[in-house]
Every structure is written in structure tokens, then in C-alpha cells.
mmCIF file with all atom_site columns, C-alpha atoms in Angstrom:
data_model
loop_
_atom_site.group_PDB
_atom_site.id
_atom_site.type_symbol
_atom_site.label_atom_id
_atom_site.label_alt_id
_atom_site.label_comp_id
_atom_site.label_asym_id
_atom_site.label_entity_id
_atom_site.label_seq_id
_atom_site.pdbx_PDB_ins_code
_atom_site.Cartn_x
_atom_site.Cartn_y
_atom_site.Cartn_z
_atom_site.occupancy
_atom_site.B_iso_or_equiv
_atom_site.pdbx_formal_charge
_atom_site.auth_seq_id
_atom_site.auth_comp_id
_atom_site.auth_asym_id
_atom_site.auth_atom_id
_atom_site.pdbx_PDB_model_num
ATOM 1   C CA . GLU A 1 1   ? 205.965 41.214 78.424  1.00 96.00 ? 107 GLU A CA 1
ATOM 2   C CA . VAL A 1 2   ? 207.970 42.963 80.734  1.00 97.00 ? 108 VAL A CA 1
ATOM 3   C CA . GLN A 1 3   ? 207.877 41.063 84.440  1.00 98.00 ? 109 GLN A CA 1
ATOM 4   C CA . LEU A 1 4   ? 208.700 40.364 87.609  1.00 98.00 ? 110 LEU A CA 1
ATOM 5   C CA . VAL A 1 5   ? 209.042 36.996 88.726  1.00 98.00 ? 111 VAL A CA 1
ATOM 6   C CA . GLN A 1 6   ? 209.624 36.644 93.008  1.00 98.00 ? 112 GLN A CA 1
ATOM 7   C CA . SER A 1 7   ? 211.093 32.889 94.311  1.00 98.00 ? 113 SER A CA 1
ATOM 8   C CA . GLY A 1 8   ? 209.267 31.251 96.111  1.00 97.00 ? 114 GLY A CA 1
ATOM 9   C CA . ALA A 1 9   ? 207.720 30.988 100.137 1.00 98.00 ? 115 ALA A CA 1
ATOM 10  C CA . GLU A 1 10  ? 210.273 30.690 102.767 1.00 98.00 ? 116 GLU A CA 1
ATOM 11  C CA . VAL A 1 11  ? 209.768 29.394 106.342 1.00 98.00 ? 117 VAL A CA 1
ATOM 12  C CA . LYS A 1 12  ? 212.388 29.765 108.647 1.00 98.00 ? 118 LYS A CA 1
ATOM 13  C CA . LYS A 1 13  ? 213.894 30.306 112.104 1.00 98.00 ? 119 LYS A CA 1
ATOM 14  C CA . PRO A 1 14  ? 215.126 32.619 114.268 1.00 98.00 ? 120 PRO A CA 1
ATOM 15  C CA . GLY A 1 15  ? 218.313 33.910 114.065 1.00 98.00 ? 121 GLY A CA 1
ATOM 16  C CA . GLU A 1 16  ? 218.389 31.679 110.373 1.00 98.00 ? 122 GLU A CA 1
ATOM 17  C CA . SER A 1 17  ? 219.471 33.896 107.178 1.00 98.00 ? 123 SER A CA 1
ATOM 18  C CA . LEU A 1 18  ? 217.540 34.724 103.951 1.00 98.00 ? 124 LEU A CA 1
ATOM 19  C CA . LYS A 1 19  ? 218.119 35.453 100.396 1.00 98.00 ? 125 LYS A CA 1
ATOM 20  C CA . ILE A 1 20  ? 214.834 35.520 98.162  1.00 98.00 ? 126 ILE A CA 1
ATOM 21  C CA . SER A 1 21  ? 215.523 37.155 94.781  1.00 98.00 ? 127 SER A CA 1
ATOM 22  C CA . CYS A 1 22  ? 213.200 38.483 91.733  1.00 98.00 ? 128 CYS A CA 1
ATOM 23  C CA . LYS A 1 23  ? 213.660 38.125 88.600  1.00 98.00 ? 129 LYS A CA 1
ATOM 24  C CA . GLY A 1 24  ? 213.129 40.200 85.896  1.00 98.00 ? 130 GLY A CA 1
ATOM 25  C CA . SER A 1 25  ? 212.321 39.803 81.914  1.00 97.00 ? 131 SER A CA 1
ATOM 26  C CA . GLY A 1 26  ? 211.152 40.923 78.855  1.00 97.00 ? 132 GLY A CA 1
ATOM 27  C CA . TYR A 1 27  ? 213.549 44.438 79.424  1.00 97.00 ? 133 TYR A CA 1
ATOM 28  C CA . SER A 1 28  ? 216.553 45.689 79.953  1.00 97.00 ? 134 SER A CA 1
ATOM 29  C CA . PHE A 1 29  ? 217.110 44.991 83.399  1.00 97.00 ? 135 PHE A CA 1
ATOM 30  C CA . SER A 1 30  ? 220.215 47.035 83.850  1.00 96.00 ? 136 SER A CA 1
ATOM 31  C CA . ASN A 1 31  ? 218.438 50.297 83.045  1.00 96.00 ? 137 ASN A CA 1
ATOM 32  C CA . TYR A 1 32  ? 215.692 50.682 85.383  1.00 96.00 ? 138 TYR A CA 1
ATOM 33  C CA . TRP A 1 33  ? 215.738 51.125 89.432  1.00 96.00 ? 139 TRP A CA 1
ATOM 34  C CA . ILE A 1 34  ? 214.143 48.083 91.448  1.00 98.00 ? 140 ILE A CA 1
ATOM 35  C CA . GLY A 1 35  ? 213.296 48.312 95.107  1.00 97.00 ? 141 GLY A CA 1
ATOM 36  C CA . TRP A 1 36  ? 211.402 46.210 97.892  1.00 98.00 ? 142 TRP A CA 1
ATOM 37  C CA . VAL A 1 37  ? 208.829 46.759 99.588  1.00 98.00 ? 143 VAL A CA 1
ATOM 38  C CA . ARG A 1 38  ? 207.755 44.518 103.046 1.00 98.00 ? 144 ARG A CA 1
ATOM 39  C CA . GLN A 1 39  ? 203.751 44.437 103.787 1.00 98.00 ? 145 GLN A CA 1
ATOM 40  C CA . MET A 1 40  ? 203.872 42.542 107.310 1.00 98.00 ? 146 MET A CA 1
ATOM 41  C CA . PRO A 1 41  ? 200.040 40.698 108.408 1.00 96.00 ? 147 PRO A CA 1
ATOM 42  C CA . GLY A 1 42  ? 196.699 43.323 107.196 1.00 96.00 ? 148 GLY A CA 1
ATOM 43  C CA . LYS A 1 43  ? 199.006 46.209 107.092 1.00 98.00 ? 149 LYS A CA 1
ATOM 44  C CA . GLY A 1 44  ? 200.242 48.713 105.137 1.00 98.00 ? 150 GLY A CA 1
ATOM 45  C CA . LEU A 1 45  ? 203.155 48.881 102.915 1.00 98.00 ? 151 LEU A CA 1
ATOM 46  C CA . GLU A 1 46  ? 206.541 50.029 103.894 1.00 98.00 ? 152 GLU A CA 1
ATOM 47  C CA . TRP A 1 47  ? 209.806 50.766 102.217 1.00 97.00 ? 153 TRP A CA 1
ATOM 48  C CA . MET A 1 48  ? 212.631 49.077 102.205 1.00 98.00 ? 154 MET A CA 1
ATOM 49  C CA . GLY A 1 49  ? 215.280 50.231 99.491  1.00 97.00 ? 155 GLY A CA 1
ATOM 50  C CA . ILE A 1 50  ? 216.149 50.354 95.927  1.00 96.00 ? 156 ILE A CA 1
ATOM 51  C CA . ILE A 1 51  ? 219.018 49.586 93.680  1.00 97.00 ? 157 ILE A CA 1
ATOM 52  C CA . TYR A 1 52  ? 220.029 50.571 90.036  1.00 96.00 ? 158 TYR A CA 1
ATOM 53  C CA . PRO A 1 53  ? 221.774 47.366 88.645  1.00 96.00 ? 159 PRO A CA 1
ATOM 54  C CA . GLY A 1 54  ? 223.655 49.407 85.908  1.00 94.00 ? 160 GLY A CA 1
ATOM 55  C CA . ASP A 1 55  ? 225.956 50.659 88.940  1.00 94.00 ? 161 ASP A CA 1
ATOM 56  C CA . SER A 1 56  ? 224.587 49.085 91.941  1.00 95.00 ? 162 SER A CA 1
ATOM 57  C CA . ASP A 1 57  ? 224.008 52.555 93.368  1.00 95.00 ? 163 ASP A CA 1
ATOM 58  C CA . THR A 1 58  ? 221.550 51.175 96.344  1.00 96.00 ? 164 THR A CA 1
ATOM 59  C CA . ARG A 1 59  ? 219.662 53.548 98.981  1.00 96.00 ? 165 ARG A CA 1
ATOM 60  C CA . TYR A 1 60  ? 217.716 52.628 101.941 1.00 96.00 ? 166 TYR A CA 1
ATOM 61  C CA . SER A 1 61  ? 215.395 53.438 104.067 1.00 95.00 ? 167 SER A CA 1
ATOM 62  C CA . PRO A 1 62  ? 216.504 54.497 107.432 1.00 93.00 ? 168 PRO A CA 1
ATOM 63  C CA . SER A 1 63  ? 214.319 51.771 109.011 1.00 94.00 ? 169 SER A CA 1
ATOM 64  C CA . PHE A 1 64  ? 216.031 49.170 107.236 1.00 97.00 ? 170 PHE A CA 1
ATOM 65  C CA . GLN A 1 65  ? 219.774 50.174 106.703 1.00 96.00 ? 171 GLN A CA 1
ATOM 66  C CA . GLY A 1 66  ? 222.220 47.404 108.501 1.00 96.00 ? 172 GLY A CA 1
ATOM 67  C CA . GLN A 1 67  ? 219.112 44.940 108.534 1.00 97.00 ? 173 GLN A CA 1
ATOM 68  C CA . VAL A 1 68  ? 218.640 43.979 105.028 1.00 98.00 ? 174 VAL A CA 1
ATOM 69  C CA . THR A 1 69  ? 220.984 44.002 102.058 1.00 98.00 ? 175 THR A CA 1
ATOM 70  C CA . ILE A 1 70  ? 219.526 44.221 98.218  1.00 98.00 ? 176 ILE A CA 1
ATOM 71  C CA . SER A 1 71  ? 221.915 43.626 95.585  1.00 98.00 ? 177 SER A CA 1
ATOM 72  C CA . THR A 1 72  ? 221.951 42.043 91.733  1.00 98.00 ? 178 THR A CA 1
ATOM 73  C CA . ASP A 1 73  ? 223.017 39.710 89.552  1.00 97.00 ? 179 ASP A CA 1
ATOM 74  C CA . ASN A 1 74  ? 222.475 41.416 86.497  1.00 97.00 ? 180 ASN A CA 1
ATOM 75  C CA . SER A 1 75  ? 223.964 38.592 84.203  1.00 97.00 ? 181 SER A CA 1
ATOM 76  C CA . ILE A 1 76  ? 220.721 36.427 85.363  1.00 97.00 ? 182 ILE A CA 1
ATOM 77  C CA . SER A 1 77  ? 218.492 39.737 85.446  1.00 98.00 ? 183 SER A CA 1
ATOM 78  C CA . THR A 1 78  ? 218.070 38.561 88.937  1.00 98.00 ? 184 THR A CA 1
ATOM 79  C CA . ALA A 1 79  ? 217.600 41.283 92.329  1.00 98.00 ? 185 ALA A CA 1
ATOM 80  C CA . TYR A 1 80  ? 218.117 40.158 95.725  1.00 98.00 ? 186 TYR A CA 1
ATOM 81  C CA . LEU A 1 81  ? 217.221 40.529 98.810  1.00 98.00 ? 187 LEU A CA 1
ATOM 82  C CA . GLN A 1 82  ? 218.658 39.100 101.950 1.00 98.00 ? 188 GLN A CA 1
ATOM 83  C CA . TRP A 1 83  ? 218.870 38.909 105.579 1.00 98.00 ? 189 TRP A CA 1
ATOM 84  C CA . SER A 1 84  ? 222.248 37.486 107.913 1.00 98.00 ? 190 SER A CA 1
ATOM 85  C CA . SER A 1 85  ? 219.503 36.768 110.855 1.00 97.00 ? 191 SER A CA 1
ATOM 86  C CA . LEU A 1 86  ? 216.175 36.842 110.863 1.00 98.00 ? 192 LEU A CA 1
ATOM 87  C CA . LYS A 1 87  ? 213.519 37.591 113.262 1.00 97.00 ? 193 LYS A CA 1
ATOM 88  C CA . ALA A 1 88  ? 210.204 37.043 114.032 1.00 97.00 ? 194 ALA A CA 1
ATOM 89  C CA . SER A 1 89  ? 209.356 40.691 113.463 1.00 97.00 ? 195 SER A CA 1
ATOM 90  C CA . ASP A 1 90  ? 210.563 40.081 109.822 1.00 98.00 ? 196 ASP A CA 1
ATOM 91  C CA . THR A 1 91  ? 207.250 37.797 108.969 1.00 98.00 ? 197 THR A CA 1
ATOM 92  C CA . ALA A 1 92  ? 205.858 39.415 106.062 1.00 98.00 ? 198 ALA A CA 1
ATOM 93  C CA . MET A 1 93  ? 205.077 39.327 102.484 1.00 98.00 ? 199 MET A CA 1
ATOM 94  C CA . TYR A 1 94  ? 207.594 41.248 100.264 1.00 98.00 ? 200 TYR A CA 1
ATOM 95  C CA . TYR A 1 95  ? 207.089 42.730 97.130  1.00 98.00 ? 201 TYR A CA 1
ATOM 96  C CA . CYS A 1 96  ? 209.929 43.804 94.419  1.00 98.00 ? 202 CYS A CA 1
ATOM 97  C CA . ALA A 1 97  ? 209.489 46.125 92.372  1.00 98.00 ? 203 ALA A CA 1
ATOM 98  C CA . ARG A 1 98  ? 210.750 48.278 89.248  1.00 97.00 ? 204 ARG A CA 1
ATOM 99  C CA . LYS A 1 99  ? 210.541 52.277 88.569  1.00 96.00 ? 205 LYS A CA 1
ATOM 100 C CA . SER A 1 100 ? 208.835 53.089 86.056  1.00 92.00 ? 206 SER A CA 1
ATOM 101 C CA . ASP A 1 101 ? 211.367 55.258 83.765  1.00 87.00 ? 207 ASP A CA 1
ATOM 102 C CA . ALA A 1 102 ? 214.866 54.094 82.215  1.00 84.00 ? 208 ALA A CA 1
ATOM 103 C CA . THR A 1 103 ? 217.726 55.953 84.296  1.00 84.00 ? 209 THR A CA 1
ATOM 104 C CA . SER A 1 104 ? 220.276 55.676 86.297  1.00 81.00 ? 210 SER A CA 1
ATOM 105 C CA . SER A 1 105 ? 219.428 59.554 88.427  1.00 84.00 ? 211 SER A CA 1
ATOM 106 C CA . LEU A 1 106 ? 216.461 59.034 91.336  1.00 83.00 ? 212 LEU A CA 1
ATOM 107 C CA . SER A 1 107 ? 214.227 61.224 89.487  1.00 85.00 ? 213 SER A CA 1
ATOM 108 C CA . TYR A 1 108 ? 210.425 61.887 91.622  1.00 87.00 ? 214 TYR A CA 1
ATOM 109 C CA . ASN A 1 109 ? 208.329 62.153 88.350  1.00 89.00 ? 215 ASN A CA 1
ATOM 110 C CA . TYR A 1 110 ? 207.719 58.445 88.981  1.00 92.00 ? 216 TYR A CA 1
ATOM 111 C CA . GLY A 1 111 ? 206.267 55.396 90.390  1.00 94.00 ? 217 GLY A CA 1
ATOM 112 C CA . MET A 1 112 ? 206.670 51.494 90.364  1.00 96.00 ? 218 MET A CA 1
ATOM 113 C CA . ASP A 1 113 ? 204.667 50.147 87.120  1.00 96.00 ? 219 ASP A CA 1
ATOM 114 C CA . VAL A 1 114 ? 206.122 46.218 87.710  1.00 98.00 ? 220 VAL A CA 1
ATOM 115 C CA . TRP A 1 115 ? 205.686 44.217 90.551  1.00 98.00 ? 221 TRP A CA 1
ATOM 116 C CA . GLY A 1 116 ? 206.610 41.090 91.201  1.00 98.00 ? 222 GLY A CA 1
ATOM 117 C CA . GLN A 1 117 ? 203.887 38.603 92.877  1.00 98.00 ? 223 GLN A CA 1
ATOM 118 C CA . GLY A 1 118 ? 205.646 38.601 96.654  1.00 98.00 ? 224 GLY A CA 1
ATOM 119 C CA . THR A 1 119 ? 207.453 36.091 98.433  1.00 98.00 ? 225 THR A CA 1
ATOM 120 C CA . PRO A 1 120 ? 205.972 35.126 102.235 1.00 98.00 ? 226 PRO A CA 1
ATOM 121 C CA . VAL A 1 121 ? 208.734 34.777 105.057 1.00 98.00 ? 227 VAL A CA 1
ATOM 122 C CA . THR A 1 122 ? 207.518 33.122 107.768 1.00 98.00 ? 228 THR A CA 1
ATOM 123 C CA . VAL A 1 123 ? 209.815 33.416 110.869 1.00 98.00 ? 229 VAL A CA 1
ATOM 124 C CA . SER A 1 124 ? 209.393 30.965 113.748 1.00 97.00 ? 230 SER A CA 1
ATOM 125 C CA . SER A 1 125 ? 210.744 28.646 115.996 1.00 96.00 ? 231 SER A CA 1
ATOM 126 C CA . SER B 2 1   ? 209.871 63.853 109.093 1.00 86.00 ? 129 SER B CA 1
ATOM 127 C CA . TYR B 2 2   ? 207.489 63.741 106.172 1.00 92.00 ? 130 TYR B CA 1
ATOM 128 C CA . GLU B 2 3   ? 204.107 62.281 107.050 1.00 94.00 ? 131 GLU B CA 1
ATOM 129 C CA . LEU B 2 4   ? 201.332 61.367 104.453 1.00 97.00 ? 132 LEU B CA 1
ATOM 130 C CA . THR B 2 5   ? 197.804 61.050 105.620 1.00 98.00 ? 133 THR B CA 1
ATOM 131 C CA . GLN B 2 6   ? 194.805 58.934 103.772 1.00 98.00 ? 134 GLN B CA 1
ATOM 132 C CA . PRO B 2 7   ? 191.459 57.901 105.493 1.00 98.00 ? 135 PRO B CA 1
ATOM 133 C CA . PRO B 2 8   ? 191.146 54.614 106.638 1.00 98.00 ? 136 PRO B CA 1
ATOM 134 C CA . SER B 2 9   ? 187.996 53.449 104.672 1.00 98.00 ? 137 SER B CA 1
ATOM 135 C CA . VAL B 2 10  ? 185.769 55.530 101.974 1.00 98.00 ? 138 VAL B CA 1
ATOM 136 C CA . SER B 2 11  ? 182.267 53.582 100.831 1.00 98.00 ? 139 SER B CA 1
ATOM 137 C CA . VAL B 2 12  ? 180.804 54.552 97.609  1.00 97.00 ? 140 VAL B CA 1
ATOM 138 C CA . ALA B 2 13  ? 177.873 53.080 95.872  1.00 97.00 ? 141 ALA B CA 1
ATOM 139 C CA . PRO B 2 14  ? 177.952 51.471 92.411  1.00 97.00 ? 142 PRO B CA 1
ATOM 140 C CA . GLY B 2 15  ? 177.991 53.787 89.570  1.00 97.00 ? 143 GLY B CA 1
ATOM 141 C CA . GLN B 2 16  ? 178.826 56.823 91.770  1.00 98.00 ? 144 GLN B CA 1
ATOM 142 C CA . THR B 2 17  ? 182.328 58.547 92.492  1.00 98.00 ? 145 THR B CA 1
ATOM 143 C CA . ALA B 2 18  ? 184.640 57.867 94.859  1.00 98.00 ? 146 ALA B CA 1
ATOM 144 C CA . THR B 2 19  ? 187.454 60.126 96.404  1.00 98.00 ? 147 THR B CA 1
ATOM 145 C CA . ILE B 2 20  ? 190.031 59.386 98.365  1.00 98.00 ? 148 ILE B CA 1
ATOM 146 C CA . THR B 2 21  ? 192.377 61.924 99.606  1.00 98.00 ? 149 THR B CA 1
ATOM 147 C CA . CYS B 2 22  ? 196.392 62.189 100.704 1.00 98.00 ? 150 CYS B CA 1
ATOM 148 C CA . GLY B 2 23  ? 197.412 64.546 103.069 1.00 98.00 ? 151 GLY B CA 1
ATOM 149 C CA . GLY B 2 24  ? 200.547 66.222 103.945 1.00 97.00 ? 152 GLY B CA 1
ATOM 150 C CA . LYS B 2 25  ? 202.837 69.274 104.305 1.00 96.00 ? 153 LYS B CA 1
ATOM 151 C CA . ASN B 2 26  ? 202.984 71.126 101.011 1.00 96.00 ? 154 ASN B CA 1
ATOM 152 C CA . ILE B 2 27  ? 202.331 67.736 98.820  1.00 97.00 ? 155 ILE B CA 1
ATOM 153 C CA . GLY B 2 28  ? 201.299 69.866 95.941  1.00 97.00 ? 156 GLY B CA 1
ATOM 154 C CA . THR B 2 29  ? 204.854 70.827 95.450  1.00 96.00 ? 157 THR B CA 1
ATOM 155 C CA . ARG B 2 30  ? 205.819 66.560 95.032  1.00 95.00 ? 158 ARG B CA 1
ATOM 156 C CA . ASN B 2 31  ? 204.703 64.413 92.713  1.00 96.00 ? 159 ASN B CA 1
ATOM 157 C CA . VAL B 2 32  ? 201.959 61.811 93.907  1.00 97.00 ? 160 VAL B CA 1
ATOM 158 C CA . HIS B 2 33  ? 201.281 58.161 92.869  1.00 98.00 ? 161 HIS B CA 1
ATOM 159 C CA . TRP B 2 34  ? 198.473 56.454 93.461  1.00 98.00 ? 162 TRP B CA 1
ATOM 160 C CA . TYR B 2 35  ? 198.307 52.626 94.233  1.00 98.00 ? 163 TYR B CA 1
ATOM 161 C CA . GLN B 2 36  ? 195.520 49.662 93.877  1.00 98.00 ? 164 GLN B CA 1
ATOM 162 C CA . GLN B 2 37  ? 196.178 46.462 95.619  1.00 98.00 ? 165 GLN B CA 1
ATOM 163 C CA . LYS B 2 38  ? 193.206 44.176 95.835  1.00 98.00 ? 166 LYS B CA 1
ATOM 164 C CA . PRO B 2 39  ? 192.945 41.169 98.412  1.00 96.00 ? 167 PRO B CA 1
ATOM 165 C CA . GLY B 2 40  ? 196.128 38.854 97.651  1.00 96.00 ? 168 GLY B CA 1
ATOM 166 C CA . GLN B 2 41  ? 197.389 40.623 95.155  1.00 98.00 ? 169 GLN B CA 1
ATOM 167 C CA . ALA B 2 42  ? 200.480 42.541 94.507  1.00 98.00 ? 170 ALA B CA 1
ATOM 168 C CA . PRO B 2 43  ? 199.778 46.700 94.571  1.00 98.00 ? 171 PRO B CA 1
ATOM 169 C CA . VAL B 2 44  ? 199.270 48.038 90.548  1.00 98.00 ? 172 VAL B CA 1
ATOM 170 C CA . LEU B 2 45  ? 199.838 51.254 89.752  1.00 98.00 ? 173 LEU B CA 1
ATOM 171 C CA . VAL B 2 46  ? 197.047 53.567 88.685  1.00 98.00 ? 174 VAL B CA 1
ATOM 172 C CA . ILE B 2 47  ? 197.821 57.513 89.035  1.00 98.00 ? 175 ILE B CA 1
ATOM 173 C CA . TYR B 2 48  ? 201.805 58.537 88.541  1.00 96.00 ? 176 TYR B CA 1
ATOM 174 C CA . GLY B 2 49  ? 202.469 62.126 88.651  1.00 95.00 ? 177 GLY B CA 1
ATOM 175 C CA . ASP B 2 50  ? 199.617 63.533 90.282  1.00 97.00 ? 178 ASP B CA 1
ATOM 176 C CA . THR B 2 51  ? 197.365 62.767 86.824  1.00 97.00 ? 179 THR B CA 1
ATOM 177 C CA . LYS B 2 52  ? 198.949 60.777 84.634  1.00 97.00 ? 180 LYS B CA 1
ATOM 178 C CA . ARG B 2 53  ? 197.466 56.625 83.765  1.00 97.00 ? 181 ARG B CA 1
ATOM 179 C CA . PRO B 2 54  ? 199.722 53.864 82.672  1.00 96.00 ? 182 PRO B CA 1
ATOM 180 C CA . SER B 2 55  ? 198.778 52.148 79.839  1.00 95.00 ? 183 SER B CA 1
ATOM 181 C CA . GLY B 2 56  ? 195.867 49.765 80.482  1.00 96.00 ? 184 GLY B CA 1
ATOM 182 C CA . ILE B 2 57  ? 194.024 51.967 83.812  1.00 97.00 ? 185 ILE B CA 1
ATOM 183 C CA . PRO B 2 58  ? 190.459 52.819 82.964  1.00 97.00 ? 186 PRO B CA 1
ATOM 184 C CA . GLU B 2 59  ? 190.049 56.638 82.282  1.00 97.00 ? 187 GLU B CA 1
ATOM 185 C CA . ARG B 2 60  ? 187.535 56.202 85.032  1.00 98.00 ? 188 ARG B CA 1
ATOM 186 C CA . PHE B 2 61  ? 190.848 57.221 87.292  1.00 98.00 ? 189 PHE B CA 1
ATOM 187 C CA . SER B 2 62  ? 191.894 60.413 87.671  1.00 98.00 ? 190 SER B CA 1
ATOM 188 C CA . GLY B 2 63  ? 193.987 62.067 89.820  1.00 98.00 ? 191 GLY B CA 1
ATOM 189 C CA . SER B 2 64  ? 194.588 65.799 91.117  1.00 98.00 ? 192 SER B CA 1
ATOM 190 C CA . ASN B 2 65  ? 197.452 67.521 93.415  1.00 98.00 ? 193 ASN B CA 1
ATOM 191 C CA . SER B 2 66  ? 197.558 70.687 95.265  1.00 97.00 ? 194 SER B CA 1
ATOM 192 C CA . GLY B 2 67  ? 198.237 72.176 98.378  1.00 97.00 ? 195 GLY B CA 1
ATOM 193 C CA . ASN B 2 68  ? 198.140 70.269 100.944 1.00 98.00 ? 196 ASN B CA 1
ATOM 194 C CA . THR B 2 69  ? 195.546 67.272 99.722  1.00 98.00 ? 197 THR B CA 1
ATOM 195 C CA . ALA B 2 70  ? 196.264 64.991 96.743  1.00 98.00 ? 198 ALA B CA 1
ATOM 196 C CA . THR B 2 71  ? 193.022 63.162 95.652  1.00 98.00 ? 199 THR B CA 1
ATOM 197 C CA . LEU B 2 72  ? 192.643 59.680 93.260  1.00 98.00 ? 200 LEU B CA 1
ATOM 198 C CA . THR B 2 73  ? 188.946 60.076 92.139  1.00 98.00 ? 201 THR B CA 1
ATOM 199 C CA . ILE B 2 74  ? 187.526 56.771 90.969  1.00 98.00 ? 202 ILE B CA 1
ATOM 200 C CA . SER B 2 75  ? 184.193 57.622 88.330  1.00 98.00 ? 203 SER B CA 1
ATOM 201 C CA . ARG B 2 76  ? 181.144 55.361 88.109  1.00 98.00 ? 204 ARG B CA 1
ATOM 202 C CA . ALA B 2 77  ? 182.629 53.176 90.978  1.00 97.00 ? 205 ALA B CA 1
ATOM 203 C CA . GLN B 2 78  ? 182.347 49.558 90.190  1.00 97.00 ? 206 GLN B CA 1
ATOM 204 C CA . ALA B 2 79  ? 182.059 46.719 92.844  1.00 97.00 ? 207 ALA B CA 1
ATOM 205 C CA . GLY B 2 80  ? 185.759 45.313 90.756  1.00 97.00 ? 208 GLY B CA 1
ATOM 206 C CA . ASP B 2 81  ? 187.441 48.915 91.883  1.00 98.00 ? 209 ASP B CA 1
ATOM 207 C CA . GLU B 2 82  ? 187.174 47.490 95.812  1.00 98.00 ? 210 GLU B CA 1
ATOM 208 C CA . ALA B 2 83  ? 190.750 47.351 97.496  1.00 98.00 ? 211 ALA B CA 1
ATOM 209 C CA . ASP B 2 84  ? 193.311 48.867 99.334  1.00 98.00 ? 212 ASP B CA 1
ATOM 210 C CA . TYR B 2 85  ? 194.657 52.179 97.498  1.00 98.00 ? 213 TYR B CA 1
ATOM 211 C CA . TYR B 2 86  ? 198.017 53.821 98.788  1.00 98.00 ? 214 TYR B CA 1
ATOM 212 C CA . CYS B 2 87  ? 199.740 57.082 98.092  1.00 98.00 ? 215 CYS B CA 1
ATOM 213 C CA . GLN B 2 88  ? 202.900 57.313 97.361  1.00 97.00 ? 216 GLN B CA 1
ATOM 214 C CA . VAL B 2 89  ? 205.603 60.618 97.277  1.00 96.00 ? 217 VAL B CA 1
ATOM 215 C CA . TRP B 2 90  ? 209.415 59.866 97.107  1.00 93.00 ? 218 TRP B CA 1
ATOM 216 C CA . ASP B 2 91  ? 211.767 61.935 99.398  1.00 89.00 ? 219 ASP B CA 1
ATOM 217 C CA . SER B 2 92  ? 215.061 62.291 100.301 1.00 86.00 ? 220 SER B CA 1
ATOM 218 C CA . SER B 2 93  ? 216.283 58.798 97.851  1.00 85.00 ? 221 SER B CA 1
ATOM 219 C CA . SER B 2 94  ? 213.801 57.506 99.533  1.00 89.00 ? 222 SER B CA 1
ATOM 220 C CA . VAL B 2 95  ? 209.398 56.620 99.271  1.00 93.00 ? 223 VAL B CA 1
ATOM 221 C CA . LEU B 2 96  ? 206.952 57.291 101.622 1.00 96.00 ? 224 LEU B CA 1
ATOM 222 C CA . PHE B 2 97  ? 203.475 55.341 101.145 1.00 97.00 ? 225 PHE B CA 1
ATOM 223 C CA . GLY B 2 98  ? 199.992 56.692 103.124 1.00 98.00 ? 226 GLY B CA 1
ATOM 224 C CA . GLY B 2 99  ? 198.719 54.513 105.322 1.00 98.00 ? 227 GLY B CA 1
ATOM 225 C CA . GLY B 2 100 ? 196.143 53.283 102.630 1.00 98.00 ? 228 GLY B CA 1
ATOM 226 C CA . THR B 2 101 ? 192.382 53.550 102.230 1.00 98.00 ? 229 THR B CA 1
ATOM 227 C CA . LYS B 2 102 ? 190.122 50.530 101.952 1.00 98.00 ? 230 LYS B CA 1
ATOM 228 C CA . LEU B 2 103 ? 187.716 51.517 99.867  1.00 98.00 ? 231 LEU B CA 1
ATOM 229 C CA . THR B 2 104 ? 184.068 49.568 99.785  1.00 98.00 ? 232 THR B CA 1
ATOM 230 C CA . VAL B 2 105 ? 181.548 49.623 96.985  1.00 97.00 ? 233 VAL B CA 1
ATOM 231 C CA . LEU B 2 106 ? 178.062 49.026 98.229  1.00 91.00 ? 234 LEU B CA 1
#
């Protein structure tokens, strides 16, 4: 079964750092783009960025460029989303998702076919 | 920058057809993907490439895209179809989501 399993809930203080994970299984992890999506409480989906594990090609949404870092460790089929200094406004659910076509080029013909269960992040003093 | 516009809410009676729209300038020239998100759950891809259904998605779900409007159609609506629905396109190597539409089946 193809699945993405995310790390558990996090409670942090403003200014702290954080790295959450997304482990893929049941498929060739290196061959599929992995994206990250934010959903603030009661709000819609926001795109953060995407990475191709095969060559670490990373594309950030302009809204999140410089605010987060996306990376992978292919040896353990895991993608990461990290912050160096959290803000209260980072409180949200974060999802990872796999782009459905196995290609290093970022084609626009396909959506995100497999999603993680989400990692809730709470930032509060 | 490119924008996608969805109605905040749509209501449908059980057994009837629900239509959810996604507006954007010349959206007919882009590939549109649709997601269903039920409360407390992760999104699920229900339509990709304007009209294609991933495996496991019922035939009741269909999509179309032309001009300035893409449409998700849910035939024979059921209580289990109640959810938020999001359209999505790619733009300059990034994803754009519509604001989402809450479908109520009543």
C-alpha cells in the first residue's frame, strides 16, 4: 500500500525551531515529487512548496520562500518541513502529499494523489 | 497573479446533482484537479486533468473545463459526499488552490 505517514503533533513556543517529517512507503520514494500544504484552523489549503527527492530540486511558494525549508533523506524515504523560528501564526495543520506522476519534470497534468494524515502544530507562549 | 474563485457553499438534495464551479481567467487552457476534504481528514484527489478519476473514485464524480470555468459534478449526491471541495491548478511551478466550497447534502 502506498502511504505517507507524518510525525506527531507538536506544541512549541514562539522563536523555537521545528522539523516535522513525512515518511513514504510502498513506492519508489526518489521518483515522485513531495509537496507540503498548510491549513490554518477553519481555513482553506495553502501551498508551501515541493521537492523532487531524486535530485533535491525544490520549488517554494512565494508566500513561504525564506520562511521554511523543505528537504529529504532518501535513505529513509522521508521528507521534512522545518522552521528556524516559529511564530504564533504558524499554528496550523501541515500535510505532505505526493504528486501522482513519476517524473523529474514538474508537469502540470497531475494532482497530488497520496496525502499524509497531517501534523498539527501549535505555537503558543 | 492568477486566482481561482469558488462559491463558498453549495447545497443539494440527496439523489440530485451537485455542481461546484471554479472560475479563473482562461482556466480552460489549464489542467484542473479537484480534492474532497471531509472534517478532520486529509484531502483526497477526486478528479485530475480536468476529467479523469483516480482509481477508487466513484463514477458519480465527473469534471469538465472550458473557457473561464471548471466544474466538478457529483451525480446522485449522498450524505457521505458532504465535504469541502477544492480546485487546484499549477502556476509557475507552484500550486494554486481555490478557496474551497462546502457541499451540504440536505
